[in-house]
Tab-separated table of C-alpha atoms in Angstrom:
chain	number	residue	atom	x	y	z
A	1	MET	CA	0.973	37.321	-36.738
A	2	VAL	CA	2.266	39.251	-33.792
A	3	ALA	CA	0.086	38.645	-30.733
A	4	LYS	CA	-1.881	41.355	-28.932
A	5	ARG	CA	-0.192	42.057	-25.610
A	6	ILE	CA	-1.547	42.211	-22.058
A	7	ILE	CA	0.485	44.482	-19.805
A	8	PRO	CA	-0.048	44.834	-16.047
A	9	CYS	CA	1.248	48.121	-14.661
A	10	LEU	CA	2.713	48.390	-11.158
A	11	ASP	CA	3.148	51.695	-9.328
A	12	ILE	CA	6.283	51.805	-7.197
A	13	ARG	CA	7.093	54.151	-4.348
A	14	ASP	CA	10.421	53.860	-2.517
A	15	GLY	CA	10.980	50.477	-4.091
A	16	GLN	CA	7.613	48.996	-3.030
A	17	VAL	CA	4.443	48.308	-4.983
A	18	VAL	CA	1.964	50.912	-3.852
A	19	LYS	CA	-1.361	49.241	-4.455
A	20	GLY	CA	-2.130	46.055	-2.638
A	21	ILE	CA	-2.203	43.036	-4.866
A	22	ASN	CA	-4.604	40.235	-4.454
A	23	PHE	CA	-2.544	37.189	-5.285
A	24	LEU	CA	-3.239	34.089	-3.323
A	25	GLY	CA	-0.198	32.795	-1.562
A	26	VAL	CA	1.911	35.898	-1.868
A	27	LYS	CA	2.935	36.897	1.601
A	28	GLU	CA	5.110	39.873	0.893
A	29	VAL	CA	2.566	42.163	-0.626
A	30	GLY	CA	4.506	45.084	-1.962
A	31	ASP	CA	7.487	43.178	-3.310
A	32	ALA	CA	7.764	44.376	-6.906
A	33	VAL	CA	10.041	41.547	-8.026
A	34	GLU	CA	7.705	38.893	-6.650
A	35	MET	CA	4.626	40.581	-8.146
A	36	GLY	CA	6.326	40.886	-11.494
A	37	ARG	CA	7.343	37.258	-11.455
A	38	ARG	CA	3.812	36.173	-10.601
A	39	TYR	CA	2.346	38.164	-13.470
A	40	SER	CA	4.979	36.800	-15.800
A	41	GLN	CA	4.160	33.207	-14.770
A	42	GLU	CA	0.460	33.880	-15.222
A	43	GLY	CA	1.039	34.878	-18.839
A	44	ALA	CA	1.508	38.653	-18.844
A	45	ASP	CA	3.299	39.600	-22.060
A	46	GLU	CA	5.188	42.570	-20.665
A	47	LEU	CA	5.302	44.543	-17.453
A	48	VAL	CA	5.387	48.249	-16.700
A	49	PHE	CA	6.890	49.617	-13.485
A	50	LEU	CA	6.083	53.252	-12.795
A	51	ASP	CA	8.167	55.098	-10.245
A	52	ILE	CA	5.880	57.513	-8.461
A	53	THR	CA	8.555	58.633	-5.999
A	54	ALA	CA	9.404	62.289	-6.055
A	55	THR	CA	12.670	62.203	-4.131
A	56	PHE	CA	16.249	61.682	-5.225
A	57	GLU	CA	16.700	58.859	-2.711
A	58	GLY	CA	13.593	57.172	-4.012
A	59	ARG	CA	14.969	57.356	-7.547
A	60	LYS	CA	18.143	55.579	-6.496
A	61	THR	CA	16.083	52.885	-4.798
A	62	PHE	CA	14.085	52.483	-8.006
A	63	ALA	CA	17.209	51.995	-10.133
A	64	GLN	CA	18.360	49.287	-7.709
A	65	LEU	CA	14.951	47.676	-7.966
A	66	VAL	CA	15.168	47.715	-11.777
A	67	GLU	CA	18.399	45.705	-11.513
A	68	LYS	CA	16.651	43.090	-9.388
A	69	ILE	CA	13.666	42.936	-11.742
A	70	ALA	CA	15.957	42.483	-14.752
A	71	LEU	CA	17.777	39.650	-13.051
A	72	ASN	CA	14.608	37.823	-12.037
A	73	ILE	CA	12.117	38.305	-14.850
A	74	ASN	CA	12.436	36.742	-18.286
A	75	ILE	CA	9.930	38.870	-20.216
A	76	PRO	CA	10.342	42.482	-21.404
A	77	PHE	CA	9.573	45.339	-19.055
A	78	THR	CA	9.224	49.098	-19.321
A	79	VAL	CA	10.067	51.581	-16.598
A	80	GLY	CA	8.701	55.087	-16.297
A	81	GLY	CA	8.473	58.021	-13.945
A	82	GLY	CA	10.918	60.842	-13.421
A	83	ILE	CA	12.927	60.347	-16.611
A	84	SER	CA	13.768	63.832	-17.816
A	85	THR	CA	17.269	63.540	-19.275
A	86	LEU	CA	19.267	61.215	-21.489
A	87	GLU	CA	21.323	60.353	-18.384
A	88	ASP	CA	18.202	59.204	-16.538
A	89	ALA	CA	17.414	56.918	-19.473
A	90	SER	CA	21.005	55.629	-19.630
A	91	ARG	CA	20.972	54.770	-15.935
A	92	LEU	CA	17.813	52.685	-16.326
A	93	LEU	CA	19.138	50.991	-19.467
A	94	ASP	CA	22.286	50.061	-17.560
A	95	ALA	CA	20.113	48.712	-14.755
A	96	GLY	CA	18.510	46.369	-17.294
A	97	ALA	CA	15.260	48.028	-18.403
A	98	ASP	CA	14.114	46.990	-21.889
A	99	LYS	CA	12.196	50.207	-22.510
A	100	ILE	CA	11.641	53.525	-20.816
A	101	SER	CA	8.453	55.533	-20.890
A	102	ILE	CA	8.508	59.338	-20.967
A	103	ASN	CA	5.533	61.652	-20.645
A	104	SER	CA	5.675	65.205	-19.225
A	105	SER	CA	9.390	65.496	-19.912
A	106	ALA	CA	8.830	64.725	-23.614
A	107	ILE	CA	6.220	67.465	-23.812
A	108	ALA	CA	8.545	69.929	-22.079
A	109	ASN	CA	11.451	68.871	-24.278
A	110	PRO	CA	10.495	66.873	-27.399
A	111	GLN	CA	14.171	66.652	-28.362
A	112	LEU	CA	14.507	64.143	-25.505
A	113	ILE	CA	12.621	61.575	-27.634
A	114	SER	CA	15.030	62.112	-30.539
A	115	ASP	CA	18.090	61.957	-28.289
A	116	ILE	CA	17.132	58.729	-26.518
A	117	ALA	CA	15.991	57.051	-29.762
A	118	ALA	CA	19.196	58.052	-31.566
A	119	LYS	CA	21.356	56.692	-28.777
A	120	TYR	CA	19.504	53.511	-27.811
A	121	GLY	CA	17.055	52.839	-30.636
A	122	SER	CA	13.326	53.346	-31.064
A	123	GLN	CA	12.533	50.029	-29.399
A	124	PHE	CA	13.717	51.580	-26.120
A	125	VAL	CA	11.414	54.624	-26.187
A	126	VAL	CA	7.744	54.561	-25.255
A	127	VAL	CA	6.053	57.955	-25.336
A	128	ALA	CA	3.134	58.091	-22.910
A	129	ILE	CA	0.382	60.609	-23.557
A	130	ASP	CA	-2.340	61.408	-21.016
A	131	ALA	CA	-5.073	63.176	-22.945
A	132	LYS	CA	-8.487	64.663	-22.213
A	133	ASN	CA	-11.333	65.374	-24.580
A	134	ILE	CA	-11.869	69.137	-24.468
A	135	ASP	CA	-14.917	70.186	-26.502
A	136	GLY	CA	-14.319	67.429	-29.025
A	137	THR	CA	-10.527	67.779	-29.287
A	138	TRP	CA	-8.159	65.441	-27.487
A	139	MET	CA	-5.532	67.535	-25.701
A	140	ALA	CA	-2.437	66.174	-23.946
A	141	THR	CA	-2.148	66.845	-20.226
A	142	THR	CA	0.663	66.498	-17.719
A	143	HIS	CA	0.905	65.823	-13.991
A	144	GLY	CA	-1.785	63.168	-13.904
A	145	GLY	CA	-4.242	65.207	-15.948
A	146	ARG	CA	-4.048	68.328	-13.800
A	147	ASN	CA	-2.167	70.491	-16.307
A	148	LEU	CA	-3.548	71.024	-19.774
A	149	THR	CA	-1.023	71.539	-22.593
A	150	ASP	CA	-1.470	73.038	-26.066
A	151	ARG	CA	-0.616	69.728	-27.739
A	152	GLU	CA	-3.332	67.921	-29.629
A	153	LEU	CA	-3.165	64.123	-29.187
A	154	PHE	CA	-2.910	63.041	-32.843
A	155	THR	CA	-0.402	65.735	-33.848
A	156	TRP	CA	1.720	65.048	-30.796
A	157	ALA	CA	1.630	61.272	-31.289
A	158	ARG	CA	2.744	61.734	-34.920
A	159	GLU	CA	5.559	64.036	-33.851
A	160	ALA	CA	6.674	61.522	-31.219
A	161	GLN	CA	6.695	58.776	-33.871
A	162	ASP	CA	8.643	60.972	-36.306
A	163	ARG	CA	11.174	61.734	-33.586
A	164	GLY	CA	11.792	58.036	-33.043
A	165	ALA	CA	9.328	56.779	-30.438
A	166	GLY	CA	8.878	53.019	-30.761
A	167	GLU	CA	5.404	52.880	-29.195
A	168	ILE	CA	2.681	55.244	-28.016
A	169	LEU	CA	0.995	54.595	-24.675
A	170	PHE	CA	-2.177	56.683	-24.725
A	171	THR	CA	-4.230	57.027	-21.555
A	172	SER	CA	-7.618	58.663	-21.790
A	173	MET	CA	-7.934	60.715	-18.624
A	174	ASP	CA	-11.688	60.768	-19.220
A	175	HIS	CA	-11.826	56.983	-18.956
A	176	ASP	CA	-9.005	56.276	-16.503
A	177	GLY	CA	-10.357	54.937	-13.221
A	178	THR	CA	-13.948	54.695	-14.472
A	179	LYS	CA	-13.866	50.944	-15.263
A	180	ALA	CA	-16.437	51.770	-17.952
A	181	GLY	CA	-14.328	50.761	-20.940
A	182	TYR	CA	-11.554	52.230	-23.066
A	183	ALA	CA	-11.867	55.153	-25.510
A	184	CYS	CA	-12.131	52.679	-28.400
A	185	GLU	CA	-12.880	55.071	-31.253
A	186	THR	CA	-9.950	57.276	-30.348
A	187	TYR	CA	-7.590	54.300	-30.190
A	188	ALA	CA	-8.779	53.125	-33.599
A	189	ALA	CA	-8.168	56.580	-35.090
A	190	LEU	CA	-4.759	56.808	-33.427
A	191	SER	CA	-3.760	53.354	-34.584
A	192	GLU	CA	-4.702	54.252	-38.162
A	193	ILE	CA	-2.518	57.343	-38.360
A	194	LEU	CA	0.510	55.728	-36.688
A	195	SER	CA	2.836	53.077	-38.041
A	196	ILE	CA	4.134	52.187	-34.557
A	197	PRO	CA	2.249	50.107	-31.966
A	198	VAL	CA	-0.369	51.713	-29.718
A	199	ILE	CA	-0.830	50.648	-26.102
A	200	ALA	CA	-4.258	51.375	-24.617
A	201	SER	CA	-4.638	52.390	-20.996
A	202	GLY	CA	-7.490	53.688	-18.896
A	203	GLY	CA	-10.968	52.340	-18.396
A	204	ALA	CA	-10.658	48.556	-18.190
A	205	GLY	CA	-13.397	47.159	-15.977
A	206	ASN	CA	-14.088	43.782	-17.518
A	207	VAL	CA	-12.897	41.342	-20.166
A	208	GLN	CA	-15.230	42.706	-22.843
A	209	HIS	CA	-13.595	46.125	-22.527
A	210	ILE	CA	-10.235	44.574	-23.326
A	211	VAL	CA	-11.708	42.559	-26.202
A	212	ASP	CA	-13.190	45.783	-27.586
A	213	VAL	CA	-10.043	47.890	-27.434
A	214	LEU	CA	-7.938	45.143	-29.038
A	215	SER	CA	-10.475	44.556	-31.837
A	216	LYS	CA	-12.635	47.619	-32.569
A	217	GLY	CA	-10.054	49.891	-30.942
A	218	LYS	CA	-7.232	48.362	-33.042
A	219	ALA	CA	-4.825	48.734	-30.132
A	220	ASP	CA	-1.756	46.498	-30.160
A	221	ALA	CA	-1.662	46.081	-26.401
A	222	ALA	CA	-3.858	46.720	-23.387
A	223	LEU	CA	-2.406	47.988	-20.142
A	224	ALA	CA	-4.280	47.835	-16.870
A	225	ALA	CA	-3.537	48.053	-13.179
A	226	SER	CA	-6.276	47.661	-10.623
A	227	ILE	CA	-8.326	44.960	-12.363
A	228	PHE	CA	-5.246	42.741	-12.225
A	229	HIS	CA	-3.983	43.860	-8.834
A	230	TYR	CA	-7.278	43.293	-7.072
A	231	GLY	CA	-7.785	39.949	-8.771
A	232	GLU	CA	-10.924	41.067	-10.593
A	233	ILE	CA	-9.555	39.511	-13.764
A	234	ALA	CA	-6.969	36.743	-13.665
A	235	ILE	CA	-4.588	36.851	-16.627
A	236	PRO	CA	-4.984	33.167	-17.619
A	237	ASP	CA	-8.795	33.613	-17.731
A	238	LEU	CA	-8.410	36.856	-19.662
A	239	LYS	CA	-6.121	35.215	-22.227
A	240	ALA	CA	-8.531	32.305	-22.650
A	241	GLN	CA	-11.468	34.631	-23.181
A	242	LEU	CA	-9.551	36.808	-25.625
A	243	ALA	CA	-8.632	33.722	-27.630
A	244	GLU	CA	-12.270	32.644	-27.598
A	245	ALA	CA	-13.228	36.070	-28.961
A	246	GLY	CA	-10.878	35.458	-31.891
A	247	ILE	CA	-8.043	37.698	-30.685
A	248	ASN	CA	-4.531	36.447	-31.324
A	249	VAL	CA	-2.847	36.160	-27.936
A	250	ARG	CA	0.213	34.337	-26.678
A	251	LYS	CA	-0.678	31.087	-24.961
B	1	MET	CA	32.768	29.247	-19.972
B	2	ILE	CA	30.630	31.255	-22.374
B	3	ALA	CA	32.159	34.326	-23.980
B	4	ILE	CA	29.782	37.210	-24.698
B	5	ILE	CA	31.474	39.354	-27.318
B	6	ASP	CA	31.765	42.914	-26.039
B	7	TYR	CA	31.824	45.245	-29.015
B	8	LYS	CA	29.994	48.251	-27.550
B	9	CYS	CA	26.765	47.373	-29.216
B	10	GLY	CA	23.876	48.265	-26.972
B	11	ASN	CA	22.702	46.641	-23.822
B	12	LEU	CA	24.234	43.258	-23.073
B	13	ARG	CA	22.730	43.140	-19.637
B	14	SER	CA	19.707	41.057	-20.558
B	15	VAL	CA	21.890	38.316	-22.034
B	16	GLU	CA	24.041	38.287	-18.895
B	17	ASN	CA	20.937	38.126	-16.712
B	18	ALA	CA	19.541	35.197	-18.705
B	19	LEU	CA	22.794	33.256	-18.263
B	20	ASP	CA	22.781	34.125	-14.558
B	21	ARG	CA	19.271	32.706	-14.243
B	22	LEU	CA	20.496	29.446	-15.794
B	23	GLY	CA	23.537	29.397	-13.525
B	24	CYS	CA	26.001	29.556	-16.462
B	25	GLU	CA	29.475	30.962	-16.187
B	26	TYR	CA	30.181	33.670	-18.711
B	27	LYS	CA	32.501	36.537	-19.411
B	28	LEU	CA	31.984	39.735	-21.337
B	29	THR	CA	35.100	40.024	-23.461
B	30	ALA	CA	36.764	41.381	-26.591
B	31	ASP	CA	39.948	39.397	-25.997
B	32	PRO	CA	40.629	37.021	-28.944
B	33	ALA	CA	42.352	34.461	-26.696
B	34	GLU	CA	39.373	34.292	-24.338
B	35	ILE	CA	36.916	34.028	-27.220
B	36	ILE	CA	38.892	31.221	-28.868
B	37	ALA	CA	39.170	29.368	-25.556
B	38	ALA	CA	35.449	29.671	-24.724
B	39	ASP	CA	33.157	26.619	-24.942
B	40	LYS	CA	30.400	28.755	-26.464
B	41	VAL	CA	30.320	32.263	-27.881
B	42	ILE	CA	27.387	34.679	-27.948
B	43	LEU	CA	27.301	37.646	-30.331
B	44	PRO	CA	24.547	39.921	-29.039
B	45	GLY	CA	23.478	43.134	-30.696
B	46	VAL	CA	20.960	45.920	-30.389
B	47	GLY	CA	20.456	48.889	-32.658
B	48	ASN	CA	21.764	49.616	-36.125
B	49	ALA	CA	23.417	46.872	-38.246
B	50	ALA	CA	25.843	49.218	-40.030
B	51	GLU	CA	27.002	50.640	-36.710
B	52	ALA	CA	27.274	47.159	-35.254
B	53	MET	CA	29.464	46.069	-38.199
B	54	ALA	CA	31.646	49.155	-37.806
B	55	ASN	CA	32.041	48.512	-34.082
B	56	LEU	CA	32.843	44.848	-34.668
B	57	GLU	CA	35.416	45.739	-37.334
B	58	ALA	CA	37.029	48.174	-34.902
B	59	THR	CA	37.626	45.332	-32.426
B	60	GLY	CA	39.566	43.352	-35.025
B	61	LEU	CA	37.563	40.264	-34.001
B	62	ILE	CA	36.026	39.400	-37.379
B	63	PRO	CA	38.697	36.845	-38.428
B	64	VAL	CA	38.500	35.338	-34.930
B	65	ILE	CA	34.712	34.921	-35.147
B	66	LYS	CA	34.965	33.384	-38.616
B	67	SER	CA	37.566	30.893	-37.439
B	68	LEU	CA	35.609	29.591	-34.422
B	69	ARG	CA	34.699	25.891	-34.446
B	70	ARG	CA	32.684	25.838	-31.234
B	71	PRO	CA	29.010	26.876	-31.127
B	72	VAL	CA	28.390	30.574	-31.748
B	73	LEU	CA	24.974	32.211	-31.228
B	74	GLY	CA	24.069	35.561	-32.770
B	75	ILE	CA	21.038	37.310	-31.276
B	76	CYS	CA	18.961	39.919	-33.156
B	77	VAL	CA	21.442	42.365	-34.735
B	78	GLY	CA	24.131	39.814	-33.804
B	79	LEU	CA	22.395	37.396	-36.196
B	80	GLN	CA	21.918	40.112	-38.814
B	81	ILE	CA	25.612	40.946	-39.050
B	82	MET	CA	26.347	37.224	-39.520
B	83	CYS	CA	24.284	37.350	-42.758
B	84	ARG	CA	25.578	38.344	-46.209
B	85	ASP	CA	24.541	41.982	-46.093
B	86	SER	CA	21.986	44.379	-44.611
B	87	GLU	CA	19.832	47.071	-46.143
B	88	GLU	CA	20.238	49.001	-42.890
B	89	GLY	CA	23.069	51.310	-43.860
B	90	ASN	CA	23.698	49.123	-46.972
B	91	VAL	CA	26.458	47.264	-45.263
B	92	LYS	CA	28.310	44.106	-46.202
B	93	CYS	CA	28.225	41.675	-43.279
B	94	LEU	CA	30.128	38.551	-42.203
B	95	GLY	CA	28.570	36.257	-44.810
B	96	ILE	CA	28.278	33.258	-42.491
B	97	PHE	CA	24.558	32.754	-43.168
B	98	ASP	CA	23.329	32.726	-46.749
B	99	SER	CA	20.667	35.334	-45.949
B	100	HIS	CA	20.137	38.987	-46.791
B	101	VAL	CA	18.733	41.448	-44.253
B	102	ARG	CA	15.953	43.643	-45.630
B	103	ARG	CA	13.611	46.292	-44.288
B	104	PHE	CA	10.003	45.258	-43.627
B	105	PRO	CA	7.779	46.889	-46.259
B	106	ALA	CA	5.082	49.342	-45.149
B	107	ASP	CA	1.946	47.300	-44.446
B	108	PRO	CA	-1.038	48.688	-42.546
B	109	GLU	CA	-1.687	45.227	-41.106
B	110	ALA	CA	1.900	44.689	-39.977
B	111	LYS	CA	3.445	47.535	-38.051
B	112	VAL	CA	7.162	48.280	-38.085
B	113	PRO	CA	9.059	47.706	-35.843
B	114	HIS	CA	7.809	44.132	-35.597
B	115	MET	CA	7.510	44.248	-31.839
B	116	GLY	CA	6.072	41.705	-29.481
B	117	TRP	CA	5.350	38.008	-29.264
B	118	ASN	CA	5.049	36.018	-32.461
B	119	GLN	CA	5.054	32.329	-33.343
B	120	ILE	CA	7.974	30.433	-34.779
B	121	GLY	CA	7.344	27.554	-37.122
B	122	ASN	CA	8.992	24.920	-39.310
B	123	LEU	CA	11.330	24.053	-36.466
B	124	ASN	CA	12.090	20.702	-38.082
B	125	LEU	CA	13.925	22.355	-41.011
B	126	GLY	CA	17.394	22.045	-39.533
B	127	LYS	CA	16.668	19.121	-37.210
B	128	CYS	CA	18.497	21.367	-34.833
B	129	LYS	CA	19.126	20.713	-31.142
B	130	LEU	CA	18.607	24.410	-30.506
B	131	PHE	CA	14.872	23.654	-30.558
B	132	ASN	CA	14.854	20.545	-28.361
B	133	ASP	CA	11.591	20.598	-26.374
B	134	VAL	CA	10.441	23.729	-28.214
B	135	PRO	CA	7.191	23.018	-30.088
B	136	SER	CA	6.441	24.617	-33.458
B	137	GLY	CA	4.040	27.490	-32.860
B	138	SER	CA	5.820	28.640	-29.704
B	139	PHE	CA	5.659	32.368	-29.038
B	140	VAL	CA	8.939	34.263	-28.726
B	141	TYR	CA	9.733	37.964	-28.372
B	142	PHE	CA	10.817	40.022	-31.381
B	143	VAL	CA	11.889	43.661	-31.729
B	144	HIS	CA	13.206	44.570	-35.182
B	145	SER	CA	12.561	46.596	-38.316
B	146	TYR	CA	14.802	44.532	-40.627
B	147	TYR	CA	14.435	40.818	-41.250
B	148	PRO	CA	16.680	38.009	-42.545
B	149	THR	CA	15.350	36.470	-45.755
B	150	LEU	CA	14.599	32.758	-46.044
B	151	CYS	CA	17.563	30.710	-47.244
B	152	GLN	CA	19.112	27.242	-47.079
B	153	ASP	CA	20.314	28.002	-43.536
B	154	THR	CA	16.817	28.776	-42.198
B	155	ILE	CA	15.913	26.547	-39.229
B	156	ALA	CA	12.800	28.450	-38.054
B	157	THR	CA	10.381	30.802	-39.755
B	158	CYS	CA	8.075	33.575	-38.623
B	159	ARG	CA	5.356	35.574	-40.379
B	160	HIS	CA	4.823	39.308	-40.012
B	161	GLY	CA	2.011	40.532	-42.245
B	162	GLN	CA	2.680	39.135	-45.721
B	163	MET	CA	6.347	38.546	-44.987
B	164	LEU	CA	7.701	35.133	-44.079
B	165	PHE	CA	11.258	35.437	-42.792
B	166	SER	CA	13.996	33.500	-40.997
B	167	ALA	CA	13.371	33.486	-37.254
B	168	ALA	CA	16.517	31.392	-36.783
B	169	LEU	CA	19.488	30.345	-38.916
B	170	LYS	CA	22.194	27.710	-38.659
B	171	TYR	CA	25.338	27.089	-40.642
B	172	GLU	CA	27.748	24.453	-39.309
B	173	ASN	CA	28.590	25.612	-35.747
B	174	TYR	CA	26.976	29.039	-36.183
B	175	TYR	CA	23.448	29.703	-34.887
B	176	GLY	CA	21.361	32.838	-34.904
B	177	THR	CA	17.965	33.920	-33.589
B	178	GLN	CA	16.216	37.046	-34.831
B	179	PHE	CA	14.090	36.962	-31.681
B	180	HIS	CA	15.370	37.559	-28.169
B	181	PRO	CA	15.487	34.216	-26.325
B	182	GLU	CA	16.672	36.121	-23.238
B	183	LYS	CA	13.298	37.921	-23.155
B	184	SER	CA	11.087	35.082	-24.364
B	185	GLY	CA	9.934	33.667	-21.050
B	186	ASP	CA	10.334	29.965	-20.295
B	187	ILE	CA	10.519	28.981	-23.991
B	188	GLY	CA	13.393	31.412	-24.479
B	189	GLU	CA	15.141	29.970	-21.457
B	190	GLN	CA	14.783	26.490	-22.963
B	191	ILE	CA	16.401	27.699	-26.210
B	192	ILE	CA	19.339	29.229	-24.326
B	193	ARG	CA	19.681	26.061	-22.260
B	194	ASN	CA	19.723	24.042	-25.496
B	195	PHE	CA	22.478	26.269	-26.875
B	196	VAL	CA	24.491	25.965	-23.686
B	197	ASN	CA	24.104	22.162	-23.848
B	198	LEU	CA	25.102	21.817	-27.527
């Protein structure tokens, strides 16, 4: 059976990793290629690089970085941030990205999902949804949770799938940053209505949280940032503990 | 020199990068003379099998590929179009491997596309050098919605839900992997190295 995936996420600004990373022996903190390679060697199943630059120059730097990552890393990686046209996606594909992730731009223009999937295949398109629970209904947000949209999570995720998304990356904005665990019930419900894989993000604070979202939460993959970056959980230990809990992981 | 067949079929960059990492010389080409002269040939492929067949036909390279006597490796859709036929677009393929390409059935326990790391087994079937130093049960990276059936050319298997399919095929000098060795970490690199050293 296909293994559950562990995906560290790195935020990049002007070609550098933004958050400090707590690897022993890494001198150049901030070097995205080196960080990515470390995670890959430690057993990460995929990597996500999010461009949080807002400038045109920064975007160009990011595309150059994607080329370097593709040359140096032998596992799949997704890039996201600032992709609002088919041309943006094409540029990153040419640079060597295996997948792109789109979020606000897909909400503003759902046709973008269809266009990218038709041109490059569903496997290339991850639709990221940042949602908040508003009086019992999960509503998609944009701009890091600041802007509420009129799109309900489950309906929007289904539409994204129907338009050709290959995976859904759902972040619960209510759980993100809390380190109190993932929104397991919501992931389980989402996973049941979708036929494509679901990546869980937001709330990981310890190994049990990841065990829970991959078992009870039925997620296909767990994404996390700070717990890996700050060395709170080392990936080899995490993999060993997941295996011990009966979760099928790549060893 | 390794020839990577350029037939406008998706992103070939990851295959080039993998060969760069191994320090192999390669050339992206659609020139029959270069392909015939190459020590090894790689037929990559991403996307739709029917489109891939149409693009390959348009290059006029099909008779060239069928006449090659040196090792040829098809990857993913590259493997699929080396099979007999594909349900994706109901297209007749090259017929090198005695396998049919079918769509994964709907299965709540086995999502489609089959995406991620899965184990390959029965690597002793073909006693094939492609899997030198690759233990049965190794995890490799798959991304596909259609699978090659089991057949006499199967040299590795994989299970997705209830479906057991060919993870790799071999017929004479032709090899194919349904998974992406170029994205399968160190194990994938070993498989590519084995191909290069055939």
